[in-house]
Short mmCIF file of C-alpha atoms and ligand atoms in Angstrom, two decimals:
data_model
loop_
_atom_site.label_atom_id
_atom_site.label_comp_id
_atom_site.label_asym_id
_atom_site.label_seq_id
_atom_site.Cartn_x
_atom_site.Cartn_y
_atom_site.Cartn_z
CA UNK A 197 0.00 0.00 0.00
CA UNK A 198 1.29 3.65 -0.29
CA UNK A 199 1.77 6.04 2.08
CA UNK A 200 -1.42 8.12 0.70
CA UNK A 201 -3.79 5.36 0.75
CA UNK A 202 -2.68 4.29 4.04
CA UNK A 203 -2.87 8.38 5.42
CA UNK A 204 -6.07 7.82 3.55
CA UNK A 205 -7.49 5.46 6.02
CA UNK A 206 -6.36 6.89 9.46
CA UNK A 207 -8.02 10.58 8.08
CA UNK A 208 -10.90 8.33 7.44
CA UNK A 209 -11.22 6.90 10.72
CA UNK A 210 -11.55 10.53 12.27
CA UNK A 211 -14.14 11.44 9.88
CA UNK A 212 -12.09 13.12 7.35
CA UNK A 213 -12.31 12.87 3.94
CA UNK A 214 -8.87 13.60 2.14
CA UNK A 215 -10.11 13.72 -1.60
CA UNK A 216 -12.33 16.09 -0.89
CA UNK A 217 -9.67 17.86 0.86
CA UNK A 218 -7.10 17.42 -1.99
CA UNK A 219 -10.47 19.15 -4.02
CA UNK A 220 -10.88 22.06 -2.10
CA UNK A 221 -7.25 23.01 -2.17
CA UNK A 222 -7.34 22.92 -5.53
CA UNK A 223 -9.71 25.40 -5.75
CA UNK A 224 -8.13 27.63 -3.73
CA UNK A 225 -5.76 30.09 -5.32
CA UNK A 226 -2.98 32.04 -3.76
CA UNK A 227 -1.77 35.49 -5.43
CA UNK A 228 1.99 35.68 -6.12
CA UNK A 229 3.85 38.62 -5.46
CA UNK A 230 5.61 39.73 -8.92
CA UNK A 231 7.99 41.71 -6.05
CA UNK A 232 9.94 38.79 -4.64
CA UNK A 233 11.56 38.59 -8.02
CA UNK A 234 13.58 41.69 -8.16
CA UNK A 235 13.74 43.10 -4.50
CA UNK A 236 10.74 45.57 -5.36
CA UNK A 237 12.32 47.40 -8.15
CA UNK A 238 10.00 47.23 -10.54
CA UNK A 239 10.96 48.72 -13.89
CA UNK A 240 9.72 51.87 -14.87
CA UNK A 241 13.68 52.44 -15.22
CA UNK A 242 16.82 50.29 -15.48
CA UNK A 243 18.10 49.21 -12.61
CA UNK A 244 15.25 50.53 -10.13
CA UNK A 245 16.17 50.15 -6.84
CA UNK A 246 13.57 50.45 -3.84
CA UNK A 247 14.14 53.11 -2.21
CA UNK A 248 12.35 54.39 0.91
CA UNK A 249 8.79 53.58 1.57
CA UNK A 250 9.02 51.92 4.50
CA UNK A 251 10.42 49.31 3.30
CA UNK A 252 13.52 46.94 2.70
CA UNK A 253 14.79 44.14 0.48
CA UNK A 254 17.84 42.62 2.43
CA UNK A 255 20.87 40.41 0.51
CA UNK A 256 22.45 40.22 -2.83
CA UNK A 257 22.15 37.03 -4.12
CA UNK A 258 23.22 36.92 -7.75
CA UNK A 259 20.29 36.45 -10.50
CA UNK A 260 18.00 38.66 -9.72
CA UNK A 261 15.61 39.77 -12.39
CA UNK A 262 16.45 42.88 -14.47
CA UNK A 263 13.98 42.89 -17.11
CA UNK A 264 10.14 42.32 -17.55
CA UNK A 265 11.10 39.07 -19.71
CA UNK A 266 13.33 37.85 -16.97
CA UNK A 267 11.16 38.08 -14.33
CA UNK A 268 8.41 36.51 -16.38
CA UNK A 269 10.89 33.57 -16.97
CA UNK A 270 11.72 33.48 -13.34
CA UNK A 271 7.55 33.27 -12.43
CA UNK A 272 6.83 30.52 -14.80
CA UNK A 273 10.28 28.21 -13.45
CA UNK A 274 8.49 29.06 -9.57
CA UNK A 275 4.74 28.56 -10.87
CA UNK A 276 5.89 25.08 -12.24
CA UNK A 277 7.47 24.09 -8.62
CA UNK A 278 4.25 25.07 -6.92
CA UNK A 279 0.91 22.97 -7.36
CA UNK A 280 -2.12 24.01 -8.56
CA UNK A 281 -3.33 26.99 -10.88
CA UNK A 282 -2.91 30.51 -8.92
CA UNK A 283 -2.66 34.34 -9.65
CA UNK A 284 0.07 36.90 -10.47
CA UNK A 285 -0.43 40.24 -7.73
CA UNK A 286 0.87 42.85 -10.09
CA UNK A 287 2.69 46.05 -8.65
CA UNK A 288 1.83 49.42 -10.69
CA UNK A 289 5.87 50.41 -10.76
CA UNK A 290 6.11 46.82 -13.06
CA UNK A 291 4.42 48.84 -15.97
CA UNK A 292 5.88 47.68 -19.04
CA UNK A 293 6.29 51.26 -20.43
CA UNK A 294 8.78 50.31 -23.68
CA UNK A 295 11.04 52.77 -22.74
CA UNK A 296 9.48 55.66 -22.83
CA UNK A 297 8.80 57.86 -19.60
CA UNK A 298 4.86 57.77 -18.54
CA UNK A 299 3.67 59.27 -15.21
CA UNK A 300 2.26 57.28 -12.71
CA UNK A 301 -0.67 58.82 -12.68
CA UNK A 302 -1.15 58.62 -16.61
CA UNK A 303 -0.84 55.12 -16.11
CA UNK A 304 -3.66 52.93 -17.91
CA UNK A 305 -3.90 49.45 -18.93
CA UNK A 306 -1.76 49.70 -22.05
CA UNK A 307 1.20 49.60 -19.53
CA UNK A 308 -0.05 46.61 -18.41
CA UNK A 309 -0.97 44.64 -21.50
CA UNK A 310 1.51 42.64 -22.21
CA UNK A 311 1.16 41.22 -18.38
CA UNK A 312 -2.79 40.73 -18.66
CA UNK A 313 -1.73 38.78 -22.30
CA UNK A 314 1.11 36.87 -20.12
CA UNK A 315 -1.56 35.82 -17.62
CA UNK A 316 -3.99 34.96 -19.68
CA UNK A 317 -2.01 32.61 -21.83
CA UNK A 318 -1.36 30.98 -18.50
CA UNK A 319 -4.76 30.65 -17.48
CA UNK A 320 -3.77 32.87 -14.40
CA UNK A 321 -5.65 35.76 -12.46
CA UNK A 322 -4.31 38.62 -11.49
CA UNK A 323 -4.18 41.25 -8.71
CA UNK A 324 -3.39 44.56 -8.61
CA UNK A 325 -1.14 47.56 -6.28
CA UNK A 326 -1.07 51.05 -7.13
CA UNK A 327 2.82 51.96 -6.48
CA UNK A 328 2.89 54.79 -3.66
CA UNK A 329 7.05 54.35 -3.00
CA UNK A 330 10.34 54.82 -4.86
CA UNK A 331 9.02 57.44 -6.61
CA UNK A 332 10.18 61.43 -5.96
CA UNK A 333 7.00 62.94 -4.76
CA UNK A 334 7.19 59.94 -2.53
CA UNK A 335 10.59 60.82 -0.74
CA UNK A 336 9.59 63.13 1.87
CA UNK A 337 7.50 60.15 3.39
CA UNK A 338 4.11 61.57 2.54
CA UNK A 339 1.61 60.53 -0.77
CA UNK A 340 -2.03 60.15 -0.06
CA UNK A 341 -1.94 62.67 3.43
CA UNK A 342 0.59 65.13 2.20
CA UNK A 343 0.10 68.37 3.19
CA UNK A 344 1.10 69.68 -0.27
CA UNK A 345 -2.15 69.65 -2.69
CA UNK A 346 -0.77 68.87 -5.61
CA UNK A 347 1.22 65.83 -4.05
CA UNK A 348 -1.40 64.69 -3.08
CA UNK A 349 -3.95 64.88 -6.35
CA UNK A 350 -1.16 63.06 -8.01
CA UNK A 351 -1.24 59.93 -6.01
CA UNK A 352 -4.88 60.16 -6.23
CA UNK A 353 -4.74 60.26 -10.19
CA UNK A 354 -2.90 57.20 -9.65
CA UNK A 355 -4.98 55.70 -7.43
CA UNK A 356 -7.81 56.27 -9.83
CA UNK A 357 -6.14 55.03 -12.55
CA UNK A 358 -4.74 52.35 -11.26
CA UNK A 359 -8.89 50.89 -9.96
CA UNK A 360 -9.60 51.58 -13.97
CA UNK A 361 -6.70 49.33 -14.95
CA UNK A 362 -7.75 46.72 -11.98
CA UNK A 363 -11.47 46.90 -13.23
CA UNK A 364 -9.27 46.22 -17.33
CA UNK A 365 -7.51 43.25 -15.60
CA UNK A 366 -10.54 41.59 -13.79
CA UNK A 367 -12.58 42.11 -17.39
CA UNK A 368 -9.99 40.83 -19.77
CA UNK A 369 -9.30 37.73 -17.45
CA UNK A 370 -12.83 37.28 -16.77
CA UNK A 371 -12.06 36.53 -12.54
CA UNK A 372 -12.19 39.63 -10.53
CA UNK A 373 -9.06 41.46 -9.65
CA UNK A 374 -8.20 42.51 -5.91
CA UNK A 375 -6.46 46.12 -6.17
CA UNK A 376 -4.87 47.22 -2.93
CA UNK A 377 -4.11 49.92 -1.43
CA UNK A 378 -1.08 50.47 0.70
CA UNK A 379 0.64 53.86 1.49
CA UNK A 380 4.17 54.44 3.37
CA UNK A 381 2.94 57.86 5.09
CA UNK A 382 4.10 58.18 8.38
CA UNK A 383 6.65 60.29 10.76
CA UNK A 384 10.08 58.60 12.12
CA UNK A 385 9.42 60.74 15.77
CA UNK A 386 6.54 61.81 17.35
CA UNK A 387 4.05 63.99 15.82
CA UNK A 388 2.05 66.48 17.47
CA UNK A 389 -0.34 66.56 14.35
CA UNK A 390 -1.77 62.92 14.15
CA UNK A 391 -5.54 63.88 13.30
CA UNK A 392 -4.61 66.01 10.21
CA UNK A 393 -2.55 63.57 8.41
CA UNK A 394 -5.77 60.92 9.17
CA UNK A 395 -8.46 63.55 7.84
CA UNK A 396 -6.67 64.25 4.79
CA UNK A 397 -6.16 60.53 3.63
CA UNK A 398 -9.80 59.55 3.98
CA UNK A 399 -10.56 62.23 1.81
CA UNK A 400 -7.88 61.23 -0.68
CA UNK A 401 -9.37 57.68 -0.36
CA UNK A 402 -13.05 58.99 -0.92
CA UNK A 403 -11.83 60.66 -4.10
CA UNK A 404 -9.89 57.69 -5.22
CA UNK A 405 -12.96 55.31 -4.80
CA UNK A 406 -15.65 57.76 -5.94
CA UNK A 407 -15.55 56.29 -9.17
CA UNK A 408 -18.14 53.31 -9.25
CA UNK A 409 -16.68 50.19 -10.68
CA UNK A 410 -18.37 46.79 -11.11
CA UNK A 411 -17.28 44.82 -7.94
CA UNK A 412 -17.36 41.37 -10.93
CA UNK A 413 -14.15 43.25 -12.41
CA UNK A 414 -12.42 45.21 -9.49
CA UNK A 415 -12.75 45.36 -5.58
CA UNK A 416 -10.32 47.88 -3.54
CA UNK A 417 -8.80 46.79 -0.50
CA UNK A 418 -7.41 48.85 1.78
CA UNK A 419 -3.65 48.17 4.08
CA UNK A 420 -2.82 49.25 7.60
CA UNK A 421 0.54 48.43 8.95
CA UNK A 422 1.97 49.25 12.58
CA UNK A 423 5.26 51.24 11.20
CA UNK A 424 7.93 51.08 8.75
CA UNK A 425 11.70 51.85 8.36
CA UNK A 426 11.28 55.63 8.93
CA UNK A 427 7.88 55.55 10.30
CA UNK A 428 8.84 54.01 13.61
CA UNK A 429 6.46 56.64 15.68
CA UNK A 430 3.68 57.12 13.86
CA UNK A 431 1.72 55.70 10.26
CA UNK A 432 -1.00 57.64 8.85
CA UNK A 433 -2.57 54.34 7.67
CA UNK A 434 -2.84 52.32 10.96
CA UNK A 435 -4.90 49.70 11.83
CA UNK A 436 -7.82 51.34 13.66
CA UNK A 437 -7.71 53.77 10.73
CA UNK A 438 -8.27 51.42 7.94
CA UNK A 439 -10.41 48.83 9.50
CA UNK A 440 -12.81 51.73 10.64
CA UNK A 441 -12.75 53.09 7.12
CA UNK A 442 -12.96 49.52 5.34
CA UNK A 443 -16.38 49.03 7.42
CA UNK A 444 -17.75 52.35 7.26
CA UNK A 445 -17.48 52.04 2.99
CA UNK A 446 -17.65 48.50 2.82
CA UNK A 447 -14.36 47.92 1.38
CA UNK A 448 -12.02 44.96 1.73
CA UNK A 449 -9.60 45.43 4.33
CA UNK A 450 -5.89 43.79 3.71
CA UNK A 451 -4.55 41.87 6.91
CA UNK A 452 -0.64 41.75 6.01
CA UNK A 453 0.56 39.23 8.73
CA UNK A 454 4.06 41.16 9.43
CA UNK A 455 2.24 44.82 10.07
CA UNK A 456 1.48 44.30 14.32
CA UNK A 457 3.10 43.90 16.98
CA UNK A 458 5.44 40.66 17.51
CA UNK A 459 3.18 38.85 19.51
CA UNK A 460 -0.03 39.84 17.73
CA UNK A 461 -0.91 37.50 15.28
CA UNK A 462 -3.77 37.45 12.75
CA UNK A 463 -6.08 34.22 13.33
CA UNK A 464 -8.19 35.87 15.73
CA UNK A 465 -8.76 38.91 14.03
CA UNK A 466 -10.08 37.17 10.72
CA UNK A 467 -14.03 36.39 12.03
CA UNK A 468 -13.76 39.47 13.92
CA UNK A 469 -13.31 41.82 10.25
CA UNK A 470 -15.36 39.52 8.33
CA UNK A 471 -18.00 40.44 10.62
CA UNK A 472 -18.22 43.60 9.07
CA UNK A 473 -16.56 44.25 5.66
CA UNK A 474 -17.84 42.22 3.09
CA UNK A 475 -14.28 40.51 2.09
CA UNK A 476 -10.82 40.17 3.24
CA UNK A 477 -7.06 40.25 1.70
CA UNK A 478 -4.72 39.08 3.14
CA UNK A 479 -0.74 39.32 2.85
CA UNK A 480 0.60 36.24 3.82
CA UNK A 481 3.78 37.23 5.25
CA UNK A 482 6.13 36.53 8.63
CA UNK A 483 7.73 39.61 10.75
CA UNK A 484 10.77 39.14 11.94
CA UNK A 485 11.94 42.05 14.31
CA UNK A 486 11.41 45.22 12.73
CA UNK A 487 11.25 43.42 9.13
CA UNK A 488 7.95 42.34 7.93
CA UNK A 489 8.41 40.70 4.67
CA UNK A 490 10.41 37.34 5.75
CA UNK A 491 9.41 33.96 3.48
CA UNK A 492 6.76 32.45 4.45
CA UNK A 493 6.90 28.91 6.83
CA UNK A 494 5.22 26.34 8.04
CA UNK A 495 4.26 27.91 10.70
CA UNK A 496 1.92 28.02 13.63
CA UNK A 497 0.93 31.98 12.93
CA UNK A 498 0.76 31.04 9.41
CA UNK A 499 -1.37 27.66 10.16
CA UNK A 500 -3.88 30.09 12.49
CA UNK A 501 -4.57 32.20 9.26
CA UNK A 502 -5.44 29.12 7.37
CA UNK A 503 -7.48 27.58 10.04
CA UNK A 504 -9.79 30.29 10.44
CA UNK A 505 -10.29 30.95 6.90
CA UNK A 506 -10.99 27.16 6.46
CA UNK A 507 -12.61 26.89 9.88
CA UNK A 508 -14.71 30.30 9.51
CA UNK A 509 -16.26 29.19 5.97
CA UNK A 510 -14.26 31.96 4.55
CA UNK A 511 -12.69 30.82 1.31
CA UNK A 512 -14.65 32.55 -0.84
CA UNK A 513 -14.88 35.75 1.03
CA UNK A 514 -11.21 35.91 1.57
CA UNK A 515 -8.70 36.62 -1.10
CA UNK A 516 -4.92 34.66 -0.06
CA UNK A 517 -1.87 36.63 -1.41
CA UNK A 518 1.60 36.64 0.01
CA UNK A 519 3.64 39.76 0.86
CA UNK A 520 7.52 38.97 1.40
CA UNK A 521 11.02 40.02 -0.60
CA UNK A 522 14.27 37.91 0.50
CA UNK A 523 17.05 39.02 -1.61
CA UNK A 524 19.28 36.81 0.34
CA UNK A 525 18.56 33.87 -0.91
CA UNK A 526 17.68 32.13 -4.63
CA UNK A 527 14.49 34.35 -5.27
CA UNK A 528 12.65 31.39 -6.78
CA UNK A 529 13.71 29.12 -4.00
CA UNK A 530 11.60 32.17 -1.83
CA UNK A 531 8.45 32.17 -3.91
CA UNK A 532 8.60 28.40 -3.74
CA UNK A 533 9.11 27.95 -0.62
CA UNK A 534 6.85 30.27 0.88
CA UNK A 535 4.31 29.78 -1.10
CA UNK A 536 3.91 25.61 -0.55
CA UNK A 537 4.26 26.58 3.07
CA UNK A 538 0.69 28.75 2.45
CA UNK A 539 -0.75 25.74 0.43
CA UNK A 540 0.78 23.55 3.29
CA UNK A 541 -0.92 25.08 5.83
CA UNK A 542 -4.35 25.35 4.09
CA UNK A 543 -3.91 21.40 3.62
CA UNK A 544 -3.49 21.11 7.32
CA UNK A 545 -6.47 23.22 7.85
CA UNK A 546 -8.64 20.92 5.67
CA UNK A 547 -7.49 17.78 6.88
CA UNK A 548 -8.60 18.96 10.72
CA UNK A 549 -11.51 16.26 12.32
CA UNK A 550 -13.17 19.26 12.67
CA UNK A 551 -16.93 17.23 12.97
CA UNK A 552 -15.05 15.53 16.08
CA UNK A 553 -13.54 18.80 17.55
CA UNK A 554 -16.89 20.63 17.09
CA UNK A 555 -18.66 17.77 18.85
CA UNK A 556 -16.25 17.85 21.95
CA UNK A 557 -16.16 21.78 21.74
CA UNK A 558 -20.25 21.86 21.85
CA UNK A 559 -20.11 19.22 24.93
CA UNK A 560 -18.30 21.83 26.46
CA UNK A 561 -15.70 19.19 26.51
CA UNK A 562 -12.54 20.78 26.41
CA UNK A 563 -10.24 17.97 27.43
CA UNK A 564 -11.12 16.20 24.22
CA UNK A 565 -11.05 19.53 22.42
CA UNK A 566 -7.14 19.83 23.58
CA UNK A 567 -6.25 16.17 23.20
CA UNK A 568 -7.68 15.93 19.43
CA UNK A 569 -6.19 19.34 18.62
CA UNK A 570 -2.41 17.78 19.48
CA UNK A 571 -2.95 14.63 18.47
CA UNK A 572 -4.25 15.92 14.57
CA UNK A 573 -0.61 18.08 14.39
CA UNK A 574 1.14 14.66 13.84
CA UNK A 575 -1.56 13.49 11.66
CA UNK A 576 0.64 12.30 7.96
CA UNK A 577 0.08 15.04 6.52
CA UNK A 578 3.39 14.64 4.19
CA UNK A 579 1.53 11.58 2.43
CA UNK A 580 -1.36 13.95 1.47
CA UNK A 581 0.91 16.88 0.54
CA UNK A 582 2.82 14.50 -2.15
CA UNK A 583 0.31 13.07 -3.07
CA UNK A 584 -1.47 16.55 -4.34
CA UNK A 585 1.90 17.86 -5.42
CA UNK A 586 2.07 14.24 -7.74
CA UNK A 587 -1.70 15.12 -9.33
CA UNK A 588 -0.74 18.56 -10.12
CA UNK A 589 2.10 17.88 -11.65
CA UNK A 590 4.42 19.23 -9.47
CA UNK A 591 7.76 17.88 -7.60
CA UNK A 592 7.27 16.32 -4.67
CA UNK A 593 9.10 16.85 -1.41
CA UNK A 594 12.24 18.49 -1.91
CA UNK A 595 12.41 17.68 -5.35
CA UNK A 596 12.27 21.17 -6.76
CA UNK A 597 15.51 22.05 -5.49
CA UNK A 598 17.07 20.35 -7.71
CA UNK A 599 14.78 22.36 -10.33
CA UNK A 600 16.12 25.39 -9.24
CA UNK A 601 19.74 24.64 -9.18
CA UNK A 602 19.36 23.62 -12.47
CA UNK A 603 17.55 26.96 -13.53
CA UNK A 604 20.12 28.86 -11.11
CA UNK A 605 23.08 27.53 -13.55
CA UNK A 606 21.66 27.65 -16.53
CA UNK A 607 20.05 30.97 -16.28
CA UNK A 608 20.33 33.19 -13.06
CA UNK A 609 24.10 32.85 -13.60
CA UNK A 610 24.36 33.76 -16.75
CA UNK A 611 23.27 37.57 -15.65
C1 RNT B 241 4.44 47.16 2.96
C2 RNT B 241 3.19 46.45 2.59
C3 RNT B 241 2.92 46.33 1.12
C4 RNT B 241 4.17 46.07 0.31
C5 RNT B 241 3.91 45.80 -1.14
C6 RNT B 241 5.15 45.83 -1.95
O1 RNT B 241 4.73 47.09 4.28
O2 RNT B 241 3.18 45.19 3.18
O3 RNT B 241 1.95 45.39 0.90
O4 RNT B 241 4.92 45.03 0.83
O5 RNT B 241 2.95 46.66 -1.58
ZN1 ZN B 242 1.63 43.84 2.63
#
């Protein structure tokens, strides 16, 4: 017998059913960052670095990604090492502009044809970011709440054009497109002013949304995050900001799981938001320290996210996309790894007894509820994982290593 059928039988005995497990996972998409591929550069010019924003790609492992074609190259080697069919989360600074200079905020979706045309020969959704960083009127660490008017109406001509070319995305590919918002605004020391900064990005936000836009083609999410590299004291876009303006206009409201504090992880705050915004985003991500973008593991905060969207009944109202950069090591090897950890961990969630742990949990019987919960953790997972890697045509266990050494010779070192 093999080691599926035989994991098979002991899910079975708890009352779980691991095809239709292995089905559900295959449903369930996860939006890849375009960003992991070249350290957030993007390339609106050669040799874009990111620079401020909040934000930090660390290392300088050789191969990284210098033109659109490359990183396309790099995407399809990563999207064959991961199973199942998923979505490309597109950043507004990866424009494909043909060399010629176009503002950011006379951006529309001929920029981003060639990308839609990429997906769509790949059967692939995508997602969507206006680009509020590495950009001049950027550098003084204010976009959307800048004091200075016209700073600000040029970040929200971006923002508007950037929902037009999310609504052109979600149309063209025929699944809806997730375009989010996230801003770098904030103060390295204390502010005396924190109100005026708040007031003027919800109005920036109400003119950047006033626009109505089929919710089939486009939705608008909105991020909060607790600081940033030179926003240690205080970000315009916090938490109690965005989630109070995500409910109050119904938008979707982007969980990143690196933006709070250390020991504040995101599983509990899931049923809480989808309480009251209609859908959720969430950047699957792991803080380390002051860094939030660290590859995503096999983790217990990232196996709470995935239970409570599984648990909750949330799949469908919850859009999975992952949020990291490691420039210190092979940049595929990130996306791979991080992103079977997230598929991983939504296996894991599936394959819970939940019937069993519900029944003990009702009976108000919380030894059983504690015993079953430690004893499913040891469960074989592995024999399901392979075996849904082997029907999707991916490698199994560690297998795609060896992929990307092979890609890392014959390609990444030839740059
Ligand atoms: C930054 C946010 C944001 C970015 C991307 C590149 O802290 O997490 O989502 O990582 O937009
Ligand atoms: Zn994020």
């Amino acid at each position: 017998m093999n080691s599926y059928t035989l994991a098979k039988e002991q899910y079975a005995a708890l009352g779980v059913d691991t095809e239709a497990a292995l089905a559900s996972l295959s449903r369930i998409p996860i939006s890849l960052h375009c960003w992991q591929g070249d350290d957030v550069g993007g390339f609106e010019k050669p040799n874009a670095t990111l620079s401020g924003g909040g934000i930090q790609a660390t290392g300088n492992y050789p191969g990284k990604a210098r033109t659109i074609d490359e990183l396309r190259g790099d995407l399809d080697q990563a999207l064959k090492l991961i199973p199942g069919k998923h979505r490309l989360n597109l950043h507004a600074c990866y424009a494909d502009l043909g060399g010629k200079k176009v503002e950011r905020n006379a951006y529309t979706v001929e920029h981003f044809q060639s990308w839609i045309d990429w997906a769509k020969a790949r059967g692939l959704g995508m997602d969507f970011n206006p680009t509020y960083f590495a950009h001049p009127l950027a550098d003084n660490g204010f976009t959307l709440s800048s004091p200075d008017e016209g700073v600000r109406r040029f970040w929200i001509e971006h923002g508007i054009a950037c929902r037009r070319i999310g609504a052109a995305i979600g149309r063209q590919l025929g699944t809806t497109c997730v375009t989010n918002v996230w801003i770098p605004d904030g103060y390295k020391d204390i502010p005396v002013d924190r109100v005026s900064p708040r007031k003027r990005l919800e109005a920036s936000l109400d003119a950047i949304f006033a626009e109505k836009i089929d919710p089939k083609h486009n939705l608008d999410a909105v991020e909060s995050k607790l600081f940033g590299i030179g926003s240690e004291s205080y970000v315009v876009g916090s938490h109690e900001f965005y989630l109070a303006y995500a409910v109050k206009n119904q938008k979707l409201y982007c969980l990143d799981a690196g933006h709070f504090h250390p020991t504040e992880q995101l599983h509990d705050k899931i049923s809480s938001v989808l309480q009251f915004v209609p859908e959720l985003l969430l950047h699957v991500s792991r803080g380390v320290r002051w860094d939030s973008d660290h590859v995503v593991l096999f983790d217990d905060p990232t196996r709470g996210i995935m239970e409570e969207v599984i648990r909750g009944g949330f799949v469908s109202r919850t859009h999975i996309g992952l949020d990291f950069f490691d420039a210190s090591i092979n940049r595929i090897a990130a996306w791979t790894i991080g992103t079977r950890n997230a598929l991983k961990c939504l296996l894991s969630a599936l394959l819970e007894p939940r019937a069993q742990l519900l029944t003990a949990e009702k009976a108000g019987d919380h030894t059983a509820r504690l015993a079953l919960l430690e004893e499913a953790k040891t469960l074989p997972l592995s024999a399901v994982w392979d075996e849904h890697c082997r029907r999707q045509n991916a490698p199994v266990g560690a297998a795609w290593l060896a992929e990307v050494r092979r890609y890392e010779k014959d390609v990444l070192a030839k740059r």
